[in-house]
XYZ file of C-alpha atoms in Angstrom:
775
model
C -16.269 -23.143 -7.029
C -16.241 -22.127 -3.897
C -16.412 -18.469 -3.971
C -19.765 -16.225 -4.318
C -18.869 -12.497 -4.876
C -19.350 -10.339 -1.933
C -22.888 -8.825 -1.732
C -22.236 -5.718 0.700
C -25.633 -5.976 2.080
C -26.068 -4.435 5.673
C -28.334 -1.958 7.489
C -27.434 1.901 7.185
C -25.563 1.668 10.546
C -23.193 -0.245 9.151
C -23.042 0.880 5.575
C -20.058 3.100 5.881
C -18.314 0.838 7.640
C -18.723 -2.602 5.746
C -19.986 -1.794 2.117
C -16.640 -0.676 -0.495
C -17.484 1.357 -2.906
C -17.971 -1.164 -5.607
C -20.940 -3.076 -4.517
C -22.908 -2.038 -7.416
C -19.838 -3.267 -9.413
C -19.938 -6.869 -8.309
C -20.869 -9.625 -10.339
C -23.201 -12.336 -8.770
C -21.880 -15.137 -10.897
C -19.602 -17.591 -8.751
C -16.052 -16.650 -9.789
C -12.922 -16.127 -8.073
C -12.213 -12.981 -9.742
C -13.028 -9.883 -8.251
C -13.339 -6.086 -8.551
C -11.596 -3.185 -6.798
C -10.470 0.455 -7.088
C -7.011 0.231 -7.937
C -5.319 3.821 -8.040
C -8.063 5.364 -9.718
C -9.318 2.606 -12.134
C -11.682 -0.269 -11.233
C -9.974 -3.357 -12.240
C -10.538 -6.964 -11.489
C -8.540 -8.656 -8.690
C -6.933 -12.156 -8.219
C -5.658 -14.046 -5.097
C -1.622 -15.283 -5.380
C -0.725 -18.559 -4.423
C 2.321 -18.688 -2.047
C 1.789 -22.369 -1.332
C 4.026 -24.974 -3.512
C 2.830 -27.250 -6.144
C 4.518 -30.477 -5.318
C 3.890 -32.147 -8.271
C 6.092 -34.611 -10.953
C 7.458 -31.541 -12.266
C 8.301 -30.006 -9.093
C 11.302 -32.981 -8.746
C 12.332 -31.062 -12.100
C 13.259 -27.946 -10.216
C 16.822 -26.812 -10.233
C 16.375 -26.513 -6.254
C 16.355 -29.939 -5.989
C 19.751 -29.957 -7.712
C 23.523 -29.426 -6.418
C 25.000 -27.158 -4.036
C 25.971 -24.719 -6.982
C 22.422 -24.327 -7.718
C 21.628 -23.295 -4.363
C 24.317 -20.811 -3.816
C 23.028 -19.366 -7.418
C 19.746 -19.182 -5.752
C 20.903 -17.781 -2.157
C 23.252 -15.335 -4.016
C 20.985 -13.571 -6.681
C 18.303 -12.823 -3.332
C 21.144 -11.082 -2.073
C 22.486 -9.435 -5.513
C 18.667 -8.746 -6.098
C 18.524 -6.962 -2.607
C 21.516 -4.902 -3.354
C 20.271 -3.776 -6.573
C 16.614 -2.815 -4.855
C 18.458 -0.525 -2.432
C 20.844 0.917 -4.956
C 17.897 1.529 -7.834
C 15.509 2.955 -4.944
C 17.669 5.023 -3.372
C 18.838 6.935 -6.615
C 15.026 7.412 -7.179
C 14.464 8.988 -3.702
C 17.544 11.588 -4.379
C 16.449 11.856 -7.701
C 12.524 13.037 -6.458
C 14.100 15.304 -3.824
C 15.790 17.000 -5.940
C 13.680 17.516 -8.475
C 11.098 18.985 -5.749
C 13.588 21.480 -4.254
C 14.489 22.887 -7.462
C 11.149 22.831 -9.092
C 9.230 24.201 -6.062
C 12.317 26.424 -4.957
C 12.385 28.023 -8.531
C 8.065 28.701 -8.312
C 8.703 30.524 -4.714
C 12.058 32.747 -5.742
C 9.645 34.173 -9.006
C 7.351 34.394 -7.022
C 9.303 36.296 -4.388
C 10.868 38.620 -6.658
C 7.239 39.935 -8.192
C 6.105 40.248 -4.579
C 8.966 42.760 -3.502
C 8.134 44.677 -6.602
C 4.937 44.999 -5.667
C 3.299 43.008 -8.654
C 1.232 41.195 -6.260
C -1.724 40.684 -8.796
C 1.149 39.080 -11.232
C 2.711 37.209 -8.441
C -0.320 35.382 -7.534
C -1.254 34.706 -11.356
C 2.068 32.941 -11.759
C 1.970 31.344 -8.637
C -1.284 29.613 -9.539
C -0.833 29.152 -13.035
C 2.507 27.407 -12.655
C 0.646 24.992 -9.466
C -2.373 24.213 -12.016
C 0.333 23.129 -15.036
C 2.052 20.955 -12.626
C -1.255 19.118 -11.173
C -2.454 19.195 -14.351
C 0.343 17.304 -15.718
C 0.716 14.806 -13.016
C -3.657 14.261 -13.263
C -3.477 13.575 -17.066
C -0.478 11.470 -17.009
C -1.601 9.528 -14.435
C -5.602 8.892 -15.854
C -4.400 8.242 -19.533
C -1.110 6.228 -18.805
C -1.006 4.496 -15.435
C -4.004 4.943 -13.106
C -2.474 2.504 -10.775
C -0.161 5.217 -10.285
C -3.054 7.370 -8.399
C -2.735 7.694 -4.768
C 0.073 6.653 -2.023
C -0.100 3.265 -3.288
C 0.456 1.857 0.260
C -2.716 0.156 0.188
C -2.301 -1.542 -2.963
C 1.383 -2.792 -1.796
C -0.033 -3.790 1.735
C -3.029 -5.633 -0.293
C -0.615 -7.390 -2.313
C 1.848 -8.559 0.445
C -1.768 -9.768 1.795
C -2.293 -12.222 -0.877
C -4.111 -9.864 -3.772
C -2.993 -9.298 -6.973
C -4.230 -6.619 -9.191
C -3.318 -6.077 -12.909
C -0.635 -2.807 -13.366
C -0.194 -2.004 -9.967
C 3.681 -2.954 -10.419
C 4.166 -2.271 -13.850
C 7.236 -0.653 -15.557
C 4.597 2.094 -16.812
C 3.201 2.013 -13.214
C 6.223 3.238 -11.946
C 7.780 5.950 -14.344
C 4.488 7.475 -13.722
C 4.381 7.312 -9.977
C 8.392 8.657 -10.106
C 7.327 11.432 -12.530
C 3.645 12.296 -10.889
C 4.467 12.324 -7.467
C 7.738 14.721 -8.474
C 4.786 17.150 -9.689
C 2.226 16.824 -7.520
C 4.668 17.687 -4.817
C 5.805 20.526 -6.630
C 2.765 21.976 -7.068
C 1.909 23.190 -3.775
C -0.850 20.283 -3.271
C -0.974 19.043 0.349
C 0.746 15.615 -0.602
C 3.541 13.777 0.284
C 6.327 11.712 -1.509
C 6.939 9.377 0.866
C 4.038 6.808 0.459
C 4.504 6.852 -3.153
C 8.109 5.953 -2.511
C 6.836 3.072 -0.615
C 4.797 2.061 -4.165
C 7.562 2.862 -6.184
C 10.566 1.031 -4.024
C 7.646 -2.122 -4.319
C 7.517 -1.557 -8.421
C 11.296 -1.955 -8.318
C 11.575 -5.128 -6.485
C 8.916 -6.489 -8.236
C 10.033 -6.049 -11.717
C 13.681 -7.302 -11.054
C 11.922 -10.269 -9.641
C 10.322 -11.136 -12.332
C 12.740 -10.972 -14.883
C 12.237 -7.216 -16.428
C 9.209 -6.013 -18.371
C 8.201 -7.854 -20.909
C 5.885 -5.547 -22.504
C 8.410 -3.207 -23.210
C 10.837 -6.178 -24.210
C 13.297 -5.340 -21.129
C 13.805 -8.656 -19.479
C 16.723 -10.173 -18.343
C 17.175 -14.088 -18.641
C 19.474 -14.077 -15.361
C 16.845 -12.562 -13.175
C 14.426 -15.048 -14.024
C 15.266 -17.466 -11.260
C 12.233 -15.684 -8.714
C 8.935 -15.478 -11.263
C 7.073 -17.081 -8.753
C 4.437 -15.498 -5.930
C 6.433 -16.515 -2.914
C 9.880 -15.008 -3.720
C 8.407 -12.237 -5.794
C 6.139 -11.218 -2.341
C 9.729 -11.432 -0.056
C 11.350 -9.077 -2.796
C 8.845 -6.487 -2.966
C 8.626 -6.579 1.339
C 12.157 -5.258 0.852
C 11.470 -2.556 -1.948
C 8.601 -1.604 0.616
C 11.273 -1.111 3.503
C 13.684 0.904 0.952
C 10.970 3.037 0.045
C 10.475 4.808 3.640
C 14.362 4.415 4.018
C 14.749 6.294 0.771
C 11.751 8.926 1.559
C 12.528 9.785 5.277
C 16.430 8.663 5.711
C 15.249 6.160 7.875
C 16.838 2.970 7.415
C 15.830 1.287 10.559
C 12.370 3.045 10.539
C 11.834 1.485 7.064
C 12.661 -2.140 8.007
C 10.086 -1.655 11.158
C 7.793 -0.487 8.703
C 7.593 -3.045 6.882
C 7.359 -5.322 9.409
C 4.389 -3.690 11.414
C 2.334 -2.532 8.623
C 2.938 -4.003 5.001
C 3.780 -7.387 5.658
C 1.523 -10.041 6.401
C 4.252 -12.979 6.610
C 7.353 -12.583 8.272
C 10.722 -14.666 8.647
C 14.155 -13.779 10.103
C 15.488 -14.386 7.212
C 13.734 -11.790 5.121
C 14.281 -9.235 8.574
C 18.081 -9.843 7.265
C 17.549 -9.337 3.846
C 15.290 -6.153 4.283
C 17.560 -4.831 6.753
C 20.838 -4.937 4.326
C 18.510 -3.443 1.166
C 17.595 -0.186 3.770
C 21.612 -0.246 4.496
C 22.517 -0.005 1.260
C 19.886 3.309 1.041
C 21.208 4.712 3.759
C 24.861 4.148 2.623
C 24.194 5.612 -1.147
C 21.996 8.739 0.255
C 24.558 9.466 2.400
C 27.236 9.689 -0.388
C 25.013 11.693 -2.680
C 24.011 14.534 0.132
C 27.822 14.849 0.838
C 27.968 15.527 -3.013
C 25.265 17.804 -2.918
C 26.611 19.720 0.122
C 29.275 21.001 -2.525
C 26.649 23.180 -4.212
C 26.255 20.778 -7.389
C 22.991 20.152 -7.038
C 20.835 23.086 -8.176
C 19.989 26.523 -6.501
C 17.840 24.427 -3.911
C 19.414 21.351 -4.249
C 20.882 20.670 -0.768
C 19.850 16.813 -0.582
C 18.329 16.966 2.755
C 16.098 14.549 2.165
C 13.551 15.508 4.746
C 15.979 14.966 7.412
C 14.903 17.799 10.586
C 17.572 18.274 12.684
C 16.110 19.125 15.952
C 19.093 17.366 18.199
C 20.016 19.697 21.297
C 22.274 17.788 24.128
C 20.223 20.137 26.595
C 17.284 18.750 26.321
C 15.906 17.800 29.479
C 12.061 17.680 30.833
C 10.383 16.672 34.727
C 7.260 15.047 35.836
C 5.489 18.608 34.809
C 6.082 18.113 31.435
C 3.846 14.460 31.253
C 0.385 15.731 31.386
C 1.182 18.089 28.254
C 2.672 15.018 26.086
C -0.414 12.919 27.769
C -3.092 15.688 26.400
C -0.815 15.726 23.080
C -1.676 11.519 22.820
C -5.405 12.297 23.882
C -5.690 15.236 20.895
C -3.516 13.307 18.218
C -6.053 9.614 18.792
C -8.843 11.924 18.160
C -7.672 14.206 15.554
C -6.522 11.270 13.654
C -9.599 9.041 14.018
C -11.531 12.289 12.623
C -8.904 12.817 9.735
C -9.610 8.864 8.638
C -12.952 9.262 9.173
C -13.520 12.282 7.005
C -10.530 10.642 4.376
C -12.833 7.942 3.788
C -16.139 9.877 3.027
C -14.353 12.433 0.707
C -12.839 9.158 -1.119
C -16.277 7.473 -1.375
C -17.547 11.076 -2.772
C -14.540 11.636 -5.290
C -15.294 8.039 -6.374
C -18.792 9.393 -7.150
C -17.240 11.694 -9.559
C -14.614 9.882 -10.493
C -17.265 7.302 -12.073
C -18.668 9.837 -14.200
C -15.295 9.851 -16.342
C -11.131 10.532 -16.931
C -12.651 14.404 -18.014
C -14.342 14.693 -14.287
C -11.023 12.898 -12.331
C -8.891 15.829 -14.329
C -11.513 18.647 -13.717
C -11.584 17.714 -9.927
C -8.187 17.439 -9.417
C -7.514 20.893 -11.332
C -10.309 22.679 -8.844
C -8.005 21.072 -5.700
C -5.191 22.889 -7.187
C -6.630 26.199 -7.441
C -8.298 25.987 -4.671
C -5.052 25.111 -2.466
C -3.369 28.218 -4.548
C -5.890 30.668 -3.483
C -5.554 29.932 0.266
C -1.817 29.528 0.080
C -1.597 32.863 -1.308
C -4.207 34.533 0.514
C -4.414 33.813 3.910
C -0.909 35.094 4.742
C -2.813 38.722 3.993
C -4.643 37.939 7.187
C -1.238 37.681 8.964
C 0.202 40.589 10.674
C 3.835 42.125 10.421
C 6.603 41.101 13.089
C 9.301 42.959 13.424
C 12.705 40.236 12.742
C 14.433 39.106 15.788
C 17.588 40.865 16.827
C 18.761 37.605 17.935
C 17.878 35.553 14.589
C 20.119 32.606 13.792
C 19.700 33.331 9.963
C 19.232 36.332 8.046
C 15.182 38.051 8.566
C 13.625 38.986 6.245
C 14.001 35.345 4.134
C 14.578 36.641 0.466
C 14.794 34.318 -2.105
C 15.353 31.227 -0.452
C 14.064 28.447 2.326
C 14.316 30.148 5.785
C 12.100 30.735 8.961
C 11.531 34.249 8.238
C 9.418 35.016 4.658
C 8.933 38.298 3.652
C 5.947 38.203 1.644
C 4.173 41.670 1.445
C 5.785 42.781 4.873
C 7.984 46.295 4.913
C 11.863 45.747 5.558
C 12.909 44.420 8.735
C 9.395 42.591 9.277
C 8.523 38.895 8.138
C 5.118 37.381 7.892
C 4.696 34.180 10.038
C 2.008 32.652 8.345
C 3.799 33.320 4.702
C 6.980 31.127 6.539
C 5.045 27.966 6.900
C 2.094 27.818 4.305
C 4.026 29.743 1.502
C 6.406 27.310 1.535
C 7.370 23.564 0.694
C 5.854 20.978 3.291
C 9.550 20.240 4.282
C 10.305 23.278 4.979
C 7.381 23.989 6.884
C 8.328 21.118 9.087
C 11.590 22.636 9.656
C 9.748 25.540 10.626
C 7.658 24.090 13.121
C 10.582 22.161 14.704
C 13.105 24.551 14.774
C 14.825 25.479 18.051
C 15.267 28.841 19.604
C 12.222 29.875 18.023
C 9.307 30.047 20.876
C 8.864 33.622 19.900
C 8.498 33.750 16.085
C 4.744 32.340 15.557
C 1.635 33.911 16.541
C -1.425 31.877 17.789
C -3.663 32.781 15.287
C -0.950 31.905 12.942
C -0.450 28.709 14.149
C -4.319 28.235 14.214
C -4.746 28.731 10.950
C -1.971 26.935 9.588
C -3.607 23.765 11.276
C -6.692 24.165 9.986
C -5.749 24.512 6.473
C -3.798 21.961 6.652
C -5.911 19.111 8.397
C -8.611 20.018 5.673
C -6.403 20.674 2.301
C -4.630 17.277 3.495
C -8.056 15.435 3.367
C -9.438 16.751 0.007
C -5.846 16.611 -1.678
C -5.039 12.558 -1.121
C -8.161 11.448 -3.344
C -7.581 13.020 -6.751
C -6.180 11.268 -10.014
C -2.156 11.855 -9.300
C 0.285 9.895 -7.020
C -0.170 11.321 -3.066
C 1.397 10.474 -0.324
C 0.040 10.968 3.547
C 2.842 10.828 5.914
C 4.620 14.513 5.186
C 0.956 16.126 5.236
C 0.245 14.039 8.565
C 3.426 15.248 10.039
C 2.739 19.086 8.975
C -0.496 19.237 10.879
C 0.559 17.390 13.704
C 3.685 19.298 14.371
C 1.258 22.215 13.893
C -1.023 21.426 16.771
C 2.169 20.418 18.880
C 3.385 23.545 18.584
C 0.387 25.705 19.433
C 0.146 23.538 22.645
C 3.806 24.322 23.151
C 2.906 28.080 23.188
C -0.046 27.504 25.704
C 2.092 25.632 27.822
C 4.808 28.368 27.683
C 7.387 28.865 30.129
C 5.418 26.365 32.452
C 7.379 23.688 30.094
C 11.213 22.737 29.962
C 10.664 21.652 26.333
C 11.138 24.372 23.544
C 8.047 24.850 21.219
C 9.863 22.702 18.410
C 10.185 19.490 20.651
C 6.143 19.891 21.025
C 6.128 20.461 17.749
C 7.950 16.934 17.489
C 5.361 15.305 19.856
C 2.774 16.437 17.959
C 3.800 14.974 14.834
C 3.828 12.012 16.353
C 0.341 12.035 18.684
C -1.154 12.872 14.956
C 0.585 9.941 12.923
C -0.349 7.288 15.894
C -3.612 8.465 15.790
C -4.358 8.118 11.628
C -2.029 5.406 10.804
C -2.142 3.442 14.288
C 1.771 2.238 13.949
C 4.256 2.269 17.118
C 7.265 0.880 16.888
C 8.226 2.047 13.250
C 6.861 5.275 13.327
C 8.763 6.042 16.914
C 12.057 4.784 15.017
C 11.049 7.143 11.966
C 10.448 9.928 14.246
C 13.751 9.614 15.840
C 15.650 9.155 12.864
C 14.200 12.138 11.183
C 15.070 14.604 14.310
C 18.376 12.751 15.236
C 17.004 13.560 19.174
C 16.806 10.180 20.928
C 16.398 12.479 24.384
C 12.777 12.748 23.124
C 12.374 8.710 22.766
C 10.183 8.082 26.094
C 7.868 11.106 25.828
C 7.326 9.941 21.945
C 6.503 6.185 23.163
C 4.110 7.515 25.468
C 2.166 9.755 23.077
C 1.822 6.959 20.024
C 0.764 4.102 22.361
C -1.929 7.214 24.023
C -2.658 8.464 20.295
C -3.207 4.809 19.020
C -5.212 3.378 22.066
C -7.512 6.648 21.608
C -8.173 6.223 18.413
C -8.960 2.776 18.077
C -12.032 3.273 19.919
C -13.360 5.095 16.787
C -12.249 3.185 13.588
C -9.300 1.628 11.662
C -6.235 3.373 10.523
C -6.248 4.939 7.042
C -4.713 2.309 5.021
C -7.193 -0.216 6.143
C -10.373 2.017 5.908
C -8.585 2.784 1.839
C -8.837 -0.883 1.258
C -12.192 -1.272 2.579
C -13.351 1.402 0.655
C -11.534 0.366 -2.484
C -12.749 -3.304 -2.163
C -9.684 -4.931 -1.465
C -10.357 -8.335 0.202
C -7.602 -8.060 3.021
C -7.647 -11.150 5.615
C -7.004 -9.701 8.968
C -4.661 -11.495 11.193
C -7.453 -12.422 13.540
C -11.174 -13.864 13.239
C -14.054 -12.194 13.824
C -16.253 -13.797 16.923
C -18.834 -15.387 14.997
C -16.898 -17.034 12.937
C -16.278 -19.517 15.622
C -20.416 -20.020 15.440
C -19.944 -21.399 11.490
C -17.986 -24.245 10.137
C -16.624 -24.193 6.697
C -19.369 -26.478 5.349
C -21.367 -23.325 6.408
C -19.908 -21.039 3.426
C -19.055 -23.574 1.170
C -20.899 -22.877 -1.964
C -20.716 -24.348 -5.321
C -21.281 -25.470 -7.913
C -18.028 -27.293 -7.775
C -16.131 -28.421 -11.233
C -13.823 -31.045 -10.754
C -11.575 -32.881 -13.150
C -11.011 -36.737 -13.774
C -7.076 -37.949 -13.611
C -7.632 -38.456 -17.507
C -9.729 -35.828 -18.314
C -10.958 -35.091 -22.092
C -9.542 -32.563 -24.037
C -12.898 -30.807 -25.110
C -14.254 -30.818 -20.989
C -11.229 -28.901 -20.259
C -11.623 -26.569 -22.561
C -14.840 -26.027 -22.223
C -14.659 -25.656 -18.149
C -11.741 -22.903 -18.568
C -13.773 -20.797 -21.189
C -17.047 -20.975 -19.010
C -15.796 -20.617 -15.599
C -12.906 -18.074 -14.344
C -11.885 -20.520 -11.672
C -8.302 -20.853 -11.015
C -7.898 -23.956 -9.014
C -9.679 -27.766 -10.156
C -10.074 -30.388 -7.637
C -8.375 -33.592 -9.840
C -10.276 -36.924 -8.710
C -9.589 -40.550 -9.598
C -12.671 -42.141 -9.872
C -12.921 -46.244 -11.678
C -10.990 -47.822 -13.060
C -7.904 -45.820 -11.611
C -9.356 -45.762 -8.077
C -12.230 -47.814 -6.623
C -13.962 -45.496 -4.578
C -13.099 -42.052 -5.848
C -10.889 -40.456 -4.012
C -9.224 -37.038 -4.159
C -5.521 -36.739 -5.941
C -5.096 -33.197 -6.043
C -5.313 -29.948 -7.074
C -4.417 -28.620 -10.518
C -4.144 -24.620 -11.103
C -5.559 -23.170 -14.397
C -2.625 -22.314 -15.259
C -1.230 -25.434 -15.583
C -4.033 -26.388 -17.532
C -2.995 -23.880 -20.202
C 0.224 -24.758 -20.680
C -0.718 -28.353 -20.789
C -3.152 -27.593 -23.526
C -0.609 -25.059 -24.927
C 2.086 -27.874 -25.664
C -0.601 -30.519 -26.430
C 0.673 -33.357 -25.025
C -2.790 -35.257 -25.692
C -2.954 -38.663 -25.649
C -5.633 -41.021 -28.335
C -6.816 -43.170 -25.422
C -7.288 -42.557 -21.633
C -3.805 -44.189 -20.234
C -2.009 -42.758 -17.770
C 1.121 -40.399 -19.596
C 4.425 -42.074 -19.883
C 7.923 -40.463 -18.592
C 8.985 -39.758 -21.902
C 6.062 -37.106 -22.290
C 7.091 -35.462 -19.009
C 10.204 -34.538 -21.179
C 8.055 -31.522 -23.122
C 7.478 -29.561 -20.140
C 10.504 -28.225 -17.084
C 9.694 -26.438 -13.880
C 9.980 -23.497 -15.634
C 6.391 -23.734 -17.754
C 4.792 -24.090 -14.145
C 6.279 -20.445 -13.204
C 3.877 -17.249 -12.209
C 4.266 -15.210 -15.247
C 2.962 -11.986 -13.132
C 0.128 -9.935 -13.100
C -2.281 -10.127 -16.143
C 1.160 -11.890 -18.249
C -0.316 -15.105 -18.040
C -1.713 -16.968 -21.614
C -5.537 -16.964 -21.747
C -7.567 -20.182 -22.850
C -9.000 -17.506 -25.902
C -6.086 -17.552 -27.518
C -5.968 -21.132 -28.086
C -7.486 -23.579 -31.362
C -8.045 -26.665 -30.919
C -9.378 -29.283 -33.756
C -12.453 -31.400 -33.289
C -10.000 -34.343 -33.301
C -7.859 -32.938 -30.735
C -11.035 -31.968 -28.528
C -11.687 -35.537 -28.261
C -8.145 -36.430 -27.339
C -6.945 -36.693 -23.312
C -4.966 -35.343 -21.062
C -3.030 -37.116 -17.905
C -3.609 -34.419 -15.026
C -1.618 -36.745 -12.568
C 1.990 -35.548 -13.352
C 0.980 -32.103 -12.889
C -1.414 -32.105 -10.172
C -0.348 -31.087 -6.653
C -1.143 -33.785 -5.013
C -0.717 -32.507 -1.504
C -2.692 -29.442 -0.630
C -4.051 -28.545 2.501
C -7.773 -29.513 2.935
C -9.647 -29.132 6.037
C -12.470 -30.968 7.292
C -16.204 -29.694 6.662
C -17.211 -29.410 10.016
C -13.818 -27.332 11.210
C -14.519 -23.768 12.459
C -14.339 -20.809 10.134
C -12.134 -19.445 12.265
C -9.281 -21.754 12.658
C -9.585 -22.468 8.673
C -8.983 -18.463 8.346
C -5.959 -18.727 10.465
C -4.679 -21.699 8.543
C -5.450 -19.746 4.854
C -3.614 -16.547 5.877
C -0.784 -18.088 8.294
C -0.101 -20.306 4.873
C -0.276 -17.523 2.290
C -3.170 -20.416 0.351
C -5.031 -19.646 -2.540
C -7.531 -22.419 -2.466
C -8.112 -24.752 0.650
C -9.996 -28.213 0.019
C -13.157 -29.022 1.816
C -13.096 -32.449 2.426
C -16.926 -34.306 3.652
C -16.887 -35.623 7.276
C -18.350 -39.346 6.480
C -16.861 -40.867 4.062
C -18.738 -42.643 0.495
C -19.741 -39.033 -0.226
C -18.243 -37.058 -2.622
C -14.208 -37.003 -2.331
C -14.095 -33.374 -1.988
C -17.161 -31.053 -0.620
C -15.891 -27.379 -2.136
C -12.684 -24.880 -2.058
C -12.781 -21.837 -0.016
C -11.068 -19.360 -1.246
C -10.060 -15.207 0.045
C -13.693 -14.056 -1.126
C -15.239 -17.191 1.278
C -13.736 -15.341 4.402
C -15.002 -11.454 4.159
C -17.243 -10.588 6.044
C -19.575 -8.987 3.409
C -19.958 -13.007 1.559
C -20.461 -14.745 5.267
C -22.929 -11.871 6.311
C -24.665 -12.286 3.025
C -25.091 -15.943 3.601
C -26.397 -15.521 7.114
C -27.927 -12.316 7.331
C -29.132 -13.133 10.954
C -25.598 -12.996 12.155
C -25.684 -8.803 11.025
C -27.909 -8.260 14.024
C -25.599 -10.073 16.671
C -22.294 -8.825 15.477
C -23.484 -5.364 16.117
C -25.085 -5.361 19.156
C -21.958 -6.948 20.022
C -19.827 -3.712 18.655
C -22.276 -1.229 20.112
C -21.700 -2.980 23.603
C -18.095 -2.545 23.171
C -17.925 0.845 22.007
C -19.251 4.037 24.499
C -21.745 5.956 23.741
C -19.728 8.795 23.580
C -17.492 7.294 20.757
C -20.689 7.228 18.140
C -20.260 10.430 16.480
C -18.892 8.545 13.726
């Protein structure tokens, strides 16, 4: 097969950029199976196959039937999109409700003890409750579903690029993702629930697309239309859009997020389906919010769903307001790239700790929880108490509920401005920062302390073994320095400080996540303020441009660090200097059109390749010609059915009646049959199999002299798993080798051609100014 494992050999200058965390784990055996960090565990990964296998069985597929079957197929797709939107919206509402009530109850109990001057007991209750919630989230993640750790966005993005990993969309992962996210966010860790909601939506879509969970015997026959990689990819895309729509109540932003950040393939029909899915989410959430406004959702369950209403009909800005917005864009780009750099380094350090065992993973999460509790409870004591404003729009001080004016340790008639931000949930902190008509509420020192705390706590919290999102912590951090800039500008600007906080959040999102259109719409839907659109667009464009000069976006850095073989949309310049023949390596396993059973079993048991060229040789053909490509899964299905022949003759038509198009359908991650499970007698091993009816007779092929860059574009745009390489001169072997995803990875290419490393990094040093080399 034409795939070598990734070496990751590079010099010290590029180590942090090109070497994944799992370089030492990669095998030197030539195989399509590699390893990557999925969630919190090291797992083998495979590539997905979006190509249609056009064999004789394909002619029996129900899609080639009448209008009724076609209508049923289209109707089922729209029905599944409706179910995805309905289920994801219910999960998002439940998550928000649970977090509001659990965290709200914790802060009420702690505040009551503070009112009674029992400060030591208040700290003990606060820290122990946070530790318990963190411990619970880390235990269920580490022991039940390690794939649920982190935000899940890098795993989903890699899947939509064609990388399959076991367990990322299982029912177990879905349940742990929901419960673990609620526990982690309620524990006052600086993590969000929007990222886990993307993974949750993808899990729901994948489970519906494959007909349920076979392991837990929760399957439905009427959902078995889409048990293939191509249809499941489209459903997962809709699920990721629904996750953002449910997490932020931003339906249009969810569609654009899936288009701009997640999906590697996009079609107009997919745009319609994802828009329909997010529309269902928006309608269901609106109905549930109206229900909660009647006071039936608990003490704190108002169903706000992170809706930060900063709308003001009197928002006007002038030319003098543009320079502060430009400055926020530059600051956001610099801080965002620094945030990504430090997050990547912390993730690598955490990986060294996690490699020592589950106990170390849980201890790390608990240590972060204890440190966070100490900071959240201790830092407000550094702030001085402020007298309550006479024109406050709400009661001051705030006691026993959410609000802008936390009493904490202050005397009656006073409030602690730092406690209003830091001794609160992340959602309420953002509401306080975005609030209007509160220009004199916060002190400079309090905002600065809060920014530094948010910046570093969000970095150290994102890599623990628990579901942890990045969106809300980034919004909080950006809003804090945005408000600080607004305070510095003061009366010189017509914008209030809350609007500067919105611009700051936009700049930090653009600097760390490098999205523009989708983030712009998400922020507009979050804040319900369309008048800020020009300034938000300007800030996002500047922050992304500045940050791109330093490093990549946070999700791409995490994917590379975890070892996912993600194919970029563009080819590296050095790929145009190479041909596909320069990277194809052997040995290549080839089957004849009519092959002995023993040979097939031996090859399947001694290799892990997933595709094999089928060649017709004399007497079937003179000279040898390539007939097509057959997949491992189809070979195992043939062996399982035992459609053997005693003589090497072509299969009769009656033999095809043993099979149906469903026999060649994808089984989902890790659900296929294994060759080790099959048993054969010595007599059966000497029999033959005719592979022609089950071989894809029209695989994608390229000539060995094609440039590697052009082959990469073809491979990615079509969504291939195998690309056959043909010889330029006839008379040789009909096939030179097979290109797979790993053959396009820079680590593999530079390992075969180490001289390219020097020229590659020489170009990078010329392109990147010296002032940017602090990374």
